PDB file of C-alpha atoms in Angstrom:
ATOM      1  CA  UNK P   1     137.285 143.250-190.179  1.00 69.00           C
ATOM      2  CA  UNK P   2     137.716 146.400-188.224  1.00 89.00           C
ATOM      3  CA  UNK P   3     136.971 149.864-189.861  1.00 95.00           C
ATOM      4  CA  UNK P   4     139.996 152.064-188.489  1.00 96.00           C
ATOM      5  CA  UNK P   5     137.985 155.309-189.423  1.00 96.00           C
ATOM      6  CA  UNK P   6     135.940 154.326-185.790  1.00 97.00           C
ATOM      7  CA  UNK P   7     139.229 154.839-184.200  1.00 97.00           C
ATOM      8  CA  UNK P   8     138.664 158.756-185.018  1.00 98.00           C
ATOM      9  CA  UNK P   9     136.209 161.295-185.517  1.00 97.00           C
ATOM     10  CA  UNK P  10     137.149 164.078-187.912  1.00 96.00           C
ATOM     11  CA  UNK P  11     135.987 168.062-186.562  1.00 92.00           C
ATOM     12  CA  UNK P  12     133.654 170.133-188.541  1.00 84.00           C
ATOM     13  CA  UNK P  13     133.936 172.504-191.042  1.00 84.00           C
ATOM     14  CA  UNK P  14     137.458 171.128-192.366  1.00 83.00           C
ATOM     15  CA  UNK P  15     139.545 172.983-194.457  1.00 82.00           C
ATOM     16  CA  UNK P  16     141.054 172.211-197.925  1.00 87.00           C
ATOM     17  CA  UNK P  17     144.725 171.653-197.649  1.00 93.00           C
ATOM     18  CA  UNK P  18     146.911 171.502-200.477  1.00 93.00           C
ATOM     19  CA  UNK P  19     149.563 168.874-199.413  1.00 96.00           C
ATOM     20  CA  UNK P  20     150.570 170.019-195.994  1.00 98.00           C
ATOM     21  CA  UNK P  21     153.310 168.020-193.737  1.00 98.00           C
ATOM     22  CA  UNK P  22     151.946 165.736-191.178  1.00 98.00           C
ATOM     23  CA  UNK P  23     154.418 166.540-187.701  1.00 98.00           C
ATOM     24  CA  UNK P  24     153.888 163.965-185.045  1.00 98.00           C
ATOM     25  CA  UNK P  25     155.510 163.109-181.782  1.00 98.00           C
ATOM     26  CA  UNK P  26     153.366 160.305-179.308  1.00 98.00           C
ATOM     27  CA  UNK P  27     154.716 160.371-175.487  1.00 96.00           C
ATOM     28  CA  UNK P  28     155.705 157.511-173.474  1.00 92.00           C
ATOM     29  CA  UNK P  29     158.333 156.027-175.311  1.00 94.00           C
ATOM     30  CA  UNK P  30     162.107 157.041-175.842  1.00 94.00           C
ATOM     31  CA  UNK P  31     162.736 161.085-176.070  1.00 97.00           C
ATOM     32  CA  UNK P  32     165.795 162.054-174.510  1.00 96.00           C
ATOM     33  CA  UNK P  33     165.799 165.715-173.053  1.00 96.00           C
ATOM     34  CA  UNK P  34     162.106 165.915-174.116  1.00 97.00           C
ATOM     35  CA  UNK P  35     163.441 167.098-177.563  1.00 98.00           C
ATOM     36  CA  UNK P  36     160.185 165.436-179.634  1.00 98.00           C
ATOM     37  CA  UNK P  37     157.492 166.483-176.379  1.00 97.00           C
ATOM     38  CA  UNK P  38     159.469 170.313-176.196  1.00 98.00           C
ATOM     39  CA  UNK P  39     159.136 171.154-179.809  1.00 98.00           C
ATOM     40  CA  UNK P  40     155.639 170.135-180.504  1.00 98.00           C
ATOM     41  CA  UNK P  41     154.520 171.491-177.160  1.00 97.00           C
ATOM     42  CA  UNK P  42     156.565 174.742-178.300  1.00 98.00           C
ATOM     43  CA  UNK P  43     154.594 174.951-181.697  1.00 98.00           C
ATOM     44  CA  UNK P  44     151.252 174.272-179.868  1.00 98.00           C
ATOM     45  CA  UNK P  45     152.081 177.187-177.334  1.00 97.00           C
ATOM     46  CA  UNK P  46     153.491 179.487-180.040  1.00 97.00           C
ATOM     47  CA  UNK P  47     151.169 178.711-183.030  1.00 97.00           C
ATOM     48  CA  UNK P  48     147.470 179.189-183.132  1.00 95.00           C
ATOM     49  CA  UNK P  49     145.757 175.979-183.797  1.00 96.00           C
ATOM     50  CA  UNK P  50     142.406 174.083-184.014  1.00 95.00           C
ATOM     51  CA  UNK P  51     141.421 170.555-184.091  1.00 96.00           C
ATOM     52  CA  UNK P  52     140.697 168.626-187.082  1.00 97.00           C
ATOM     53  CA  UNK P  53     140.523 164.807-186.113  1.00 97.00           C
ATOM     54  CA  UNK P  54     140.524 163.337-182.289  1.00 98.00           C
ATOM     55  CA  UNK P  55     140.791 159.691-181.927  1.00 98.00           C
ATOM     56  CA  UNK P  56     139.440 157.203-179.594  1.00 97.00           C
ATOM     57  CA  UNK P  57     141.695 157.281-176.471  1.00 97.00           C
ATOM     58  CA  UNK P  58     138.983 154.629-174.434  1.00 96.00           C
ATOM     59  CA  UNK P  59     140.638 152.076-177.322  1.00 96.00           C
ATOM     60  CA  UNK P  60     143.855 153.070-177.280  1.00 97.00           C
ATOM     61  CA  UNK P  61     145.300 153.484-174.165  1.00 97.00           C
ATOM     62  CA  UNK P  62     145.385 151.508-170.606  1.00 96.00           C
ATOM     63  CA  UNK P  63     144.406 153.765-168.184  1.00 95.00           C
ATOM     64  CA  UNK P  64     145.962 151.348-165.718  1.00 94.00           C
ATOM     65  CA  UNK P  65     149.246 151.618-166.715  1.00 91.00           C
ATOM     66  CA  UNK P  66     148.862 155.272-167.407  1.00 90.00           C
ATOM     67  CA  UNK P  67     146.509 156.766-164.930  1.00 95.00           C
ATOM     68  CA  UNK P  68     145.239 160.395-165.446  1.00 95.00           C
ATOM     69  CA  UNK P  69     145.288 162.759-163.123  1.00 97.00           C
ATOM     70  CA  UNK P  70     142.105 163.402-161.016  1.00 97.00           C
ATOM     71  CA  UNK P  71     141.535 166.296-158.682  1.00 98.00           C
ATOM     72  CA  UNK P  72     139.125 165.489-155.259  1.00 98.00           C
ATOM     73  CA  UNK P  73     138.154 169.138-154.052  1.00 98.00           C
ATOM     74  CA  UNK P  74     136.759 168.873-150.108  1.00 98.00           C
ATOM     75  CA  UNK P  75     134.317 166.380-150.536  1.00 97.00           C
ATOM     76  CA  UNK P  76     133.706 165.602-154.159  1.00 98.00           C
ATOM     77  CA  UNK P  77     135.735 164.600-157.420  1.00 98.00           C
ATOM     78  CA  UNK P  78     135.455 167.960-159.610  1.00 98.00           C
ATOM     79  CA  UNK P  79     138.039 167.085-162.600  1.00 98.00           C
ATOM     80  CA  UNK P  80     140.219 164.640-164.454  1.00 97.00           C
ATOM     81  CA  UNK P  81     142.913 165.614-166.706  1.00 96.00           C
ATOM     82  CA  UNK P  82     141.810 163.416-169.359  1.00 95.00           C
ATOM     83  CA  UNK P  83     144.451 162.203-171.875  1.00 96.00           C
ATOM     84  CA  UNK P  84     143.571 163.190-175.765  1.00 97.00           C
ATOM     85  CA  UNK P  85     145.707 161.981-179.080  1.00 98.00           C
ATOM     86  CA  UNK P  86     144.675 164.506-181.731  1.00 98.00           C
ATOM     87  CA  UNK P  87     145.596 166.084-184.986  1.00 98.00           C
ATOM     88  CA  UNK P  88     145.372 169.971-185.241  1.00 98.00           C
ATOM     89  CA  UNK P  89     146.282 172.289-188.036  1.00 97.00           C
ATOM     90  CA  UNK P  90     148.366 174.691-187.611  1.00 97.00           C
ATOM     91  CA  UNK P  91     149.777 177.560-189.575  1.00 97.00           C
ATOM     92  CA  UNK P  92     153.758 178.420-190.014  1.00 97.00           C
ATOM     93  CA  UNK P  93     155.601 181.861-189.519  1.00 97.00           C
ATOM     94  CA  UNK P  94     155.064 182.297-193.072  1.00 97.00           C
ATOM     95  CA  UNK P  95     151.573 181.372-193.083  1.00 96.00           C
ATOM     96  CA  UNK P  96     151.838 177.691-194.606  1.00 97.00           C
ATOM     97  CA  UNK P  97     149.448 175.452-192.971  1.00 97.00           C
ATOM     98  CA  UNK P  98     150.622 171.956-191.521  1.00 98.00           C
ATOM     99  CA  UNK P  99     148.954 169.649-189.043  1.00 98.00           C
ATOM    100  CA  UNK P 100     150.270 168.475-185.555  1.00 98.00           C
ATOM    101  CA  UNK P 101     149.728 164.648-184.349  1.00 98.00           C
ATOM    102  CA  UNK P 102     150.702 164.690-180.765  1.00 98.00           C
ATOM    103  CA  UNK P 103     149.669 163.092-177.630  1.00 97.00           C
ATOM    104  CA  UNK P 104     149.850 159.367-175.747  1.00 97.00           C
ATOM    105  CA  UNK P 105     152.053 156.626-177.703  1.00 98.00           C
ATOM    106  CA  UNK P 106     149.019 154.287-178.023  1.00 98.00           C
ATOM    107  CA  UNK P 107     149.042 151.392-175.839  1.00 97.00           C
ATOM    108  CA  UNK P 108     146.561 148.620-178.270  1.00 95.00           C
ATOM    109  CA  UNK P 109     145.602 148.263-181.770  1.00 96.00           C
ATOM    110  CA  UNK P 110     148.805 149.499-183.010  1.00 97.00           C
ATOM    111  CA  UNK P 111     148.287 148.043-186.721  1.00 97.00           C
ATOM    112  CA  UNK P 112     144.300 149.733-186.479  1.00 98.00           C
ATOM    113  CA  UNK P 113     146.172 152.763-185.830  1.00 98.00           C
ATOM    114  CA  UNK P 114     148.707 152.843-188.600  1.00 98.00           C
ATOM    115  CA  UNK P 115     145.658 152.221-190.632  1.00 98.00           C
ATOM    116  CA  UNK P 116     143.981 154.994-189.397  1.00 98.00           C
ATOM    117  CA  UNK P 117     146.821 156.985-189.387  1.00 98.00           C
ATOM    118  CA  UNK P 118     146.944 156.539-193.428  1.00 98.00           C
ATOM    119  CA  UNK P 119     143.437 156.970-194.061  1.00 98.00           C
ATOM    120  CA  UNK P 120     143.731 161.188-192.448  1.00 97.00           C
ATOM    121  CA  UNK P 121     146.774 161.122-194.546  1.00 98.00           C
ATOM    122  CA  UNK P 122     144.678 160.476-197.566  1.00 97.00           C
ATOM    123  CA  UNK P 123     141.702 162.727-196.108  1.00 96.00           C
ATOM    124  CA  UNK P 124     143.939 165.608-195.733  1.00 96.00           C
ATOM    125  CA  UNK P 125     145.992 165.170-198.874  1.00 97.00           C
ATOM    126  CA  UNK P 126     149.062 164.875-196.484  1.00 98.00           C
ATOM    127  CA  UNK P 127     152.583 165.285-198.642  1.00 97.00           C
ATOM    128  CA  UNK P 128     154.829 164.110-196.045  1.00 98.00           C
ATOM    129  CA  UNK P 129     155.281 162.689-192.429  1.00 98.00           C
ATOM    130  CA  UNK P 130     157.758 163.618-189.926  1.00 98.00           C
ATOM    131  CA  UNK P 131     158.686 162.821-186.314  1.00 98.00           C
ATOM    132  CA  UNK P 132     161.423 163.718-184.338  1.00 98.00           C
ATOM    133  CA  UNK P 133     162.447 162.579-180.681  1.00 97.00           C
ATOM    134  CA  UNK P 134     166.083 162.213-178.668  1.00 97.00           C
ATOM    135  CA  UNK P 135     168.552 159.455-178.040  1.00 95.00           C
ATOM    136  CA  UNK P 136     171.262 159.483-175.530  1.00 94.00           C
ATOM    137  CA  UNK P 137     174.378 159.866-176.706  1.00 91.00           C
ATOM    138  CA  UNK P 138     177.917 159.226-174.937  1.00 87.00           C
ATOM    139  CA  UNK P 139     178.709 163.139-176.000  1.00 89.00           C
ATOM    140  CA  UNK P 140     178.994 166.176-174.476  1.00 92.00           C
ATOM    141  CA  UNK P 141     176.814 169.214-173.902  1.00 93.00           C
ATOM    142  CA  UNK P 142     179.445 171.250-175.319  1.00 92.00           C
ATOM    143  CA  UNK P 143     179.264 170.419-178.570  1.00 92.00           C
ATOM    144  CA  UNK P 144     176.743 170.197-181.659  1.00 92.00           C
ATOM    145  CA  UNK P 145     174.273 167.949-181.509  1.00 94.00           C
ATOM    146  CA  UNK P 146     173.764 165.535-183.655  1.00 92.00           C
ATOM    147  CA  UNK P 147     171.489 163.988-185.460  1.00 94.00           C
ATOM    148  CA  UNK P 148     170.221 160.564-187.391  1.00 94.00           C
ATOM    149  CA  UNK P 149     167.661 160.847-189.914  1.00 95.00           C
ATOM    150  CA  UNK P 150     165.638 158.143-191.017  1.00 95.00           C
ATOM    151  CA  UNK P 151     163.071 158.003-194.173  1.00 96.00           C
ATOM    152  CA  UNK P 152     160.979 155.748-196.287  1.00 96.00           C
ATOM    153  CA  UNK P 153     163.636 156.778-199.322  1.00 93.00           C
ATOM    154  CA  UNK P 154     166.573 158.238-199.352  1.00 92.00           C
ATOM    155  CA  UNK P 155     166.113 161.667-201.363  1.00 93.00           C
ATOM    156  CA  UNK P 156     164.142 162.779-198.786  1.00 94.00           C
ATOM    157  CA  UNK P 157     167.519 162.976-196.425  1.00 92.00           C
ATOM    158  CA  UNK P 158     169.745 163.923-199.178  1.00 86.00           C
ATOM    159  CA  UNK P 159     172.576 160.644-197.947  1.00 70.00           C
ATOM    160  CA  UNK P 160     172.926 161.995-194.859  1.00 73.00           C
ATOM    161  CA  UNK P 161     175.478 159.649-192.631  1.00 70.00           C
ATOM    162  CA  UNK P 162     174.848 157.547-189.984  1.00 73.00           C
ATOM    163  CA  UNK P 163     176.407 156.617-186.724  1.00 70.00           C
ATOM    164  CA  UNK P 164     174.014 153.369-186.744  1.00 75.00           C
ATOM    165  CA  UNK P 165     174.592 150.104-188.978  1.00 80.00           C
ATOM    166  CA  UNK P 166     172.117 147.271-188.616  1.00 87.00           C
ATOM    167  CA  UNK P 167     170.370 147.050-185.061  1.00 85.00           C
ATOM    168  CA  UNK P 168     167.098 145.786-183.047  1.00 90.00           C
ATOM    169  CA  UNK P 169     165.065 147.772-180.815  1.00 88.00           C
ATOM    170  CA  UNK P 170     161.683 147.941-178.887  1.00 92.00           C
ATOM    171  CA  UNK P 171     159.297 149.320-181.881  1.00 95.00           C
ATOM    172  CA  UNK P 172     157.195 151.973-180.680  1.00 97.00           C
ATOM    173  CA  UNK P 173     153.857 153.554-183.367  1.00 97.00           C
ATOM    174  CA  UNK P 174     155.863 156.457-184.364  1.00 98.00           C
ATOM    175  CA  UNK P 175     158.580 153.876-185.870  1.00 97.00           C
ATOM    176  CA  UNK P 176     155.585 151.467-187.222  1.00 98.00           C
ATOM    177  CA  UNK P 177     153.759 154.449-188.957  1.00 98.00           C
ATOM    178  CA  UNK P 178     157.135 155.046-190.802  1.00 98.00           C
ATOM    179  CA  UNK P 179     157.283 151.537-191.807  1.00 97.00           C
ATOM    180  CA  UNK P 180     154.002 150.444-192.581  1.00 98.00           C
ATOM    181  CA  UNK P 181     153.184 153.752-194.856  1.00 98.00           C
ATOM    182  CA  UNK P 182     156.490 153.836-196.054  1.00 97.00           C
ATOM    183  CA  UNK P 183     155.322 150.028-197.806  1.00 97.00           C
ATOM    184  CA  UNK P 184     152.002 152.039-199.478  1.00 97.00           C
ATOM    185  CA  UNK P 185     154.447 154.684-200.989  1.00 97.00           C
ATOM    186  CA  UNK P 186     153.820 157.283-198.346  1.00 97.00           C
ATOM    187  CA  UNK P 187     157.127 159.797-198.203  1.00 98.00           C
ATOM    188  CA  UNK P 188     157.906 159.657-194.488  1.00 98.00           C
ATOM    189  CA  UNK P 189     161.007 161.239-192.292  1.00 97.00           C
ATOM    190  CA  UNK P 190     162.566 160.581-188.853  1.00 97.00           C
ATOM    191  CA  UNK P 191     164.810 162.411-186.891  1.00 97.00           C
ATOM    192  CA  UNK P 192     166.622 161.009-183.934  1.00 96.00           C
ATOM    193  CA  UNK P 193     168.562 164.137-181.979  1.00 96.00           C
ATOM    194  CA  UNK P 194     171.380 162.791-180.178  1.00 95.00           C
ATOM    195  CA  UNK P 195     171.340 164.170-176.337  1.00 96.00           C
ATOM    196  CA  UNK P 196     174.362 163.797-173.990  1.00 93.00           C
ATOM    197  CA  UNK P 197     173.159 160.989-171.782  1.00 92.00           C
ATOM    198  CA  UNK P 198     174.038 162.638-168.654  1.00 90.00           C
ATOM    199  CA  UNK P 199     171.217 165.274-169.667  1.00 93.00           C
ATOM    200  CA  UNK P 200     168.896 162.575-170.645  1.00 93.00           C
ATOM    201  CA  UNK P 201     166.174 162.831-168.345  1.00 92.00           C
ATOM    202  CA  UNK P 202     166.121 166.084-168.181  1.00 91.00           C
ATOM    203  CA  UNK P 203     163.983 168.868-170.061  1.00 94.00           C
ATOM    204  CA  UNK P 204     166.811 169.557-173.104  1.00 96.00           C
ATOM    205  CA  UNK P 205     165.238 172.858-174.944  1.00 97.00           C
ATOM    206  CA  UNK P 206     168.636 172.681-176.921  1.00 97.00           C
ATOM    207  CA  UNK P 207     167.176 169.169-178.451  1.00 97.00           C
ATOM    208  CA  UNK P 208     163.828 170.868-179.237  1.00 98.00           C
ATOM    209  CA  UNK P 209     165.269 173.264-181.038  1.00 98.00           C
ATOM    210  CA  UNK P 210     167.793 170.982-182.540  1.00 97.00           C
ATOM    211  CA  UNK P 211     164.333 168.977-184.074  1.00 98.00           C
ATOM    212  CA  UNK P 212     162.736 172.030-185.496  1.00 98.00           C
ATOM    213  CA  UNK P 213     165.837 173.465-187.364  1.00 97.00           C
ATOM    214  CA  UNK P 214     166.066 169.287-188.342  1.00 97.00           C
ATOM    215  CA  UNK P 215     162.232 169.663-189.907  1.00 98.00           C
ATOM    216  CA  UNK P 216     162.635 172.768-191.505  1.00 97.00           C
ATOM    217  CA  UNK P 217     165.811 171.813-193.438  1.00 95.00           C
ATOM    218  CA  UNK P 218     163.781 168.618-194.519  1.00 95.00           C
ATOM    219  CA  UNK P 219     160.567 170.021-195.545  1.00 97.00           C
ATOM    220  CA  UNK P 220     160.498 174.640-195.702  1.00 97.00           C
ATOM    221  CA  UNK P 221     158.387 174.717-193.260  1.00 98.00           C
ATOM    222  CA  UNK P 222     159.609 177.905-190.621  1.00 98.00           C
ATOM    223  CA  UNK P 223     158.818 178.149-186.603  1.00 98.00           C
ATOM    224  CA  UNK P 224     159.102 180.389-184.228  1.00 97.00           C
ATOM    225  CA  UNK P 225     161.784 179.757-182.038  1.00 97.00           C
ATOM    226  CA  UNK P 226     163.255 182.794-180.208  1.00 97.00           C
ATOM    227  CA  UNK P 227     161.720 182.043-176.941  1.00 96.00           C
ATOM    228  CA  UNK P 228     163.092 178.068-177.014  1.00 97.00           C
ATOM    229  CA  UNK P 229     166.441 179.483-177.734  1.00 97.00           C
ATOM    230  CA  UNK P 230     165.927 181.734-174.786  1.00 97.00           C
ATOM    231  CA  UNK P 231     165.391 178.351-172.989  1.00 96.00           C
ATOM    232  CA  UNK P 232     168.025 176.544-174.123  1.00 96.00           C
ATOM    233  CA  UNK P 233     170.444 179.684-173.479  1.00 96.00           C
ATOM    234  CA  UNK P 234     169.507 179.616-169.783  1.00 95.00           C
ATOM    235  CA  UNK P 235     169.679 175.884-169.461  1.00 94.00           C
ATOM    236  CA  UNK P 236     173.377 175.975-170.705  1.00 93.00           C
ATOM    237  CA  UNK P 237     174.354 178.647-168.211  1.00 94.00           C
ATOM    238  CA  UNK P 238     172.949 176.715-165.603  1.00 92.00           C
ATOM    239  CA  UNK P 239     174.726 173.233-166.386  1.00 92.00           C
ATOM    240  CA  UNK P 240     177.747 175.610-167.138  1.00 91.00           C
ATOM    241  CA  UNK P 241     177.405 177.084-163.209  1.00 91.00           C
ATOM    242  CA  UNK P 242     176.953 173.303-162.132  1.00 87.00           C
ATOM    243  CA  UNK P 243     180.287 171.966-163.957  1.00 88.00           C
ATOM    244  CA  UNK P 244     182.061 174.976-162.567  1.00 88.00           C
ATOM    245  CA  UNK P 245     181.214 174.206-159.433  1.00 86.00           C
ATOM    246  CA  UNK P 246     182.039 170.407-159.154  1.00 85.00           C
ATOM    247  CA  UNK P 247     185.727 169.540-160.185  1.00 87.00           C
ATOM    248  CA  UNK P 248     184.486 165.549-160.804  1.00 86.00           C
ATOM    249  CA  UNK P 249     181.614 166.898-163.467  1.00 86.00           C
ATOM    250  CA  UNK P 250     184.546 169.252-165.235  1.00 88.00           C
ATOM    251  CA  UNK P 251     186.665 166.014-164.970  1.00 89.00           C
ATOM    252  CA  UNK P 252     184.349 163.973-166.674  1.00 87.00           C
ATOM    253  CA  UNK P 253     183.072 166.672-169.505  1.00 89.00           C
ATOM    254  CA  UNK P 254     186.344 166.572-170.133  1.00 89.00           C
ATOM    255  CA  UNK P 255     187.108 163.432-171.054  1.00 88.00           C
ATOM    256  CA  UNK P 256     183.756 163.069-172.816  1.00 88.00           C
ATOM    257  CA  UNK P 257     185.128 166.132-174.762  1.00 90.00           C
ATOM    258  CA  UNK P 258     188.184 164.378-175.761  1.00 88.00           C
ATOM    259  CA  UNK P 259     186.687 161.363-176.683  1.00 86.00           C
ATOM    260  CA  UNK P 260     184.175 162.870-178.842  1.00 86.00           C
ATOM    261  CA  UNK P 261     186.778 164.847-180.885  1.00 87.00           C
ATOM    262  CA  UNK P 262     189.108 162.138-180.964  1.00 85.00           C
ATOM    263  CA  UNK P 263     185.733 160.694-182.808  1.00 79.00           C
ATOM    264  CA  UNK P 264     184.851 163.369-185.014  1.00 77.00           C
ATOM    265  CA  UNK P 265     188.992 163.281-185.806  1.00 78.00           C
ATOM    266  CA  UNK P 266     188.543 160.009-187.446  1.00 69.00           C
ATOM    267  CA  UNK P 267     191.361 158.688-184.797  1.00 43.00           C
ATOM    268  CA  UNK P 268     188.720 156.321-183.012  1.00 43.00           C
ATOM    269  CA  UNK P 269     186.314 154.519-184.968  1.00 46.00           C
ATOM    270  CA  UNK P 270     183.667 153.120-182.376  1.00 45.00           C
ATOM    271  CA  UNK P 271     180.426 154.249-182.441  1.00 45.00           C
ATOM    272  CA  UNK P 272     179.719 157.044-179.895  1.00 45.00           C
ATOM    273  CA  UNK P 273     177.346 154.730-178.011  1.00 42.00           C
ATOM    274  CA  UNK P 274     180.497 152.231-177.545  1.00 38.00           C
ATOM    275  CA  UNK P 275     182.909 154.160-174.857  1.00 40.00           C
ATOM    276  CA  UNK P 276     186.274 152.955-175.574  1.00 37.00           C
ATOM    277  CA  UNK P 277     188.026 154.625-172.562  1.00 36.00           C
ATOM    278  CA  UNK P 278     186.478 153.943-168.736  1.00 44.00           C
ATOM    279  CA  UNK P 279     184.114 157.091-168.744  1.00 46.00           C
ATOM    280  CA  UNK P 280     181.627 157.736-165.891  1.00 51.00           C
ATOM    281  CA  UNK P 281     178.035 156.358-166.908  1.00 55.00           C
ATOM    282  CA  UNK P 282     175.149 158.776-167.673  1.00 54.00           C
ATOM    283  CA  UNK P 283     173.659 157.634-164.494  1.00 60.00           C
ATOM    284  CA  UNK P 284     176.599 158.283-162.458  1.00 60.00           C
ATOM    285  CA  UNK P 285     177.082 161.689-164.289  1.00 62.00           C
ATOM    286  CA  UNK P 286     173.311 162.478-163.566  1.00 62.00           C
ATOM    287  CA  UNK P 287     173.655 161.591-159.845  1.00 62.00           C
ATOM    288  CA  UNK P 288     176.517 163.710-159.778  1.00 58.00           C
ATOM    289  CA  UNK P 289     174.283 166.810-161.178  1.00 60.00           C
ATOM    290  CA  UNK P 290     171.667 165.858-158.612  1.00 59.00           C
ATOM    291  CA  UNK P 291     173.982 165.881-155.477  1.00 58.00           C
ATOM    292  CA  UNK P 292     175.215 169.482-157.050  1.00 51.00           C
ATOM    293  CA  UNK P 293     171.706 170.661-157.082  1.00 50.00           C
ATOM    294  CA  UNK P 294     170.969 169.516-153.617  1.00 55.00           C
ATOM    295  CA  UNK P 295     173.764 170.944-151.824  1.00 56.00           C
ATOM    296  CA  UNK P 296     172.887 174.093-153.424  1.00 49.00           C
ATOM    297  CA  UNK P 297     169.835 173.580-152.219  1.00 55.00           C
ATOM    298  CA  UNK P 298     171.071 173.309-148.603  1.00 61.00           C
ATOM    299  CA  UNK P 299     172.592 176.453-148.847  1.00 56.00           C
ATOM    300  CA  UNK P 300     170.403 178.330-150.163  1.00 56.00           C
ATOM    301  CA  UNK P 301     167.845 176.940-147.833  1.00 56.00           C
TER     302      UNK P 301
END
């Protein structure tokens, strides 16, 4: 048998917590506008931090798959931006400590993991887990986003509705952790924010802070957010300039506009991922963003 406590190694002089939420968000698999990567990475810049546990990244990841980045200065290698998967604790606006799990999605030993995962829970006398990450959504920029929560029981998301029934997907750890600790009695919450798929690839600061207002309603926990407003603000003018600009992307906002609040209306009862009415694809819409941006390019340039 294999001791999952090797799979980390716990920093010193640890403090006593007194059942503090356990935020995680892994990268590499599905996020939509960066909402799960651009709120944790938000909290990290914002909040001052140490770390309390590091795992074992030479297990858990293939660098071949995911090669770091090495810098060669002249004639000699001088760095490598070596990937870490860590656990920090943090502290919120109001001074309530909680601890951040962020970093790779692991790539082997997914079960060891889980296990491992659950064993800091216990060490840390962790109350609750949540994760949050974006899905693209046939919606529109202008209008609220969304969101699907998920959780081990459901008191801890008060009935909140669904656009989902029963489906299959690729699993990924965050989705496993929920699962496997939600079977030991572990309290554990998702959150899914829903991203106009046109915007999908993109950095999405509105889905960031979408995830953060999303955790505090689910556990008290309060964040700084003025500057990732700030962010989002400026991203919206900016798609706003490029719509303007284009009649074919104010065509097709449009009619994803009408769509969704023929939706909302109750008058259409697909789910938003179905499109009911020939609408332009979120990779068509994206390519029609990127020609935008490259013909203001040109004349700029």
């Amino acid at each position: 048998m294999f001791d999952p406590t090797d799979l980390y190694r716990l920093g010193g002089d640890l403090p006593e917590l007194t059942d503090p939420v356990l935020l995680y968000h892994f990268e590499g698999f599905v996020d939509a506008g960066g909402a799960g990567r651009l709120a944790l990475g938000h909290l990290l810049a914002e909040l001052e931090h140490r770390v309390v546990a590091t795992f074992d990244v030479d297990r858990l990841l293939d660098y071949r798959s995911r090669r770091p980045i090495m810098t060669f200065d002249t004639d000699r290698w001088v760095s490598i931006d070596a990937p870490e998967l860590s656990v920090r604790l943090a502290h919120d606006v109001t001074g309530t400590p909680f601890l951040i799990m962020s970093g790779p999605e692991p790539d082997r030993e997914w079960e060891l993991f889980t296990e491992a995962v659950d064993r800091l829970v216990t060490h840390f006398g962790v109350s609750k887990l949540v994760t949050v990450h974006g899905i693209p959504m046939a919606m529109p920029h202008t209008r609220p986003l969304g969101v699907t929560a998920h959780a081990t029981r459901p008191e801890l998301i008060g009935g909140q509705s669904s656009s989902f029934g029963r489906v299959q997907v690729p699993g990924s750890v965050a989705a496993m952790i929920e699962l496997r600790l939600g079977a030991k009695g572990r309290d554990a919450i998702g959150y899914a924010i829903h991203v106009p798929h046109y915007l999908a690839q993109a950095e999405y600061p509105q889905a960031a802070v979408a995830a953060l207002e999303a955790v505090t309603k689910g556990t008290g926990l309060v964040f700084p957010t003025d500057s990732l407003r700030e962010a989002a603000e400026k991203t919206t003018a900016e798609i706003e300039e490029q719509i303007r600009s284009s009649a074919e992307l104010s065509t097709a906002i449009s009619g994803l506009e009408q769509q969704y609040d023929a939706f909302a209306a109750g008058s259409e009862r697909e789910n938003l991922i179905a499109e009911a009415t020939p609408m332009p694809t979120g990779d068509e819409l994206a390519a029609q963003f990127e020609r935008f941006l490259a013909e203001r390019d040109e004349r700029d340039g």
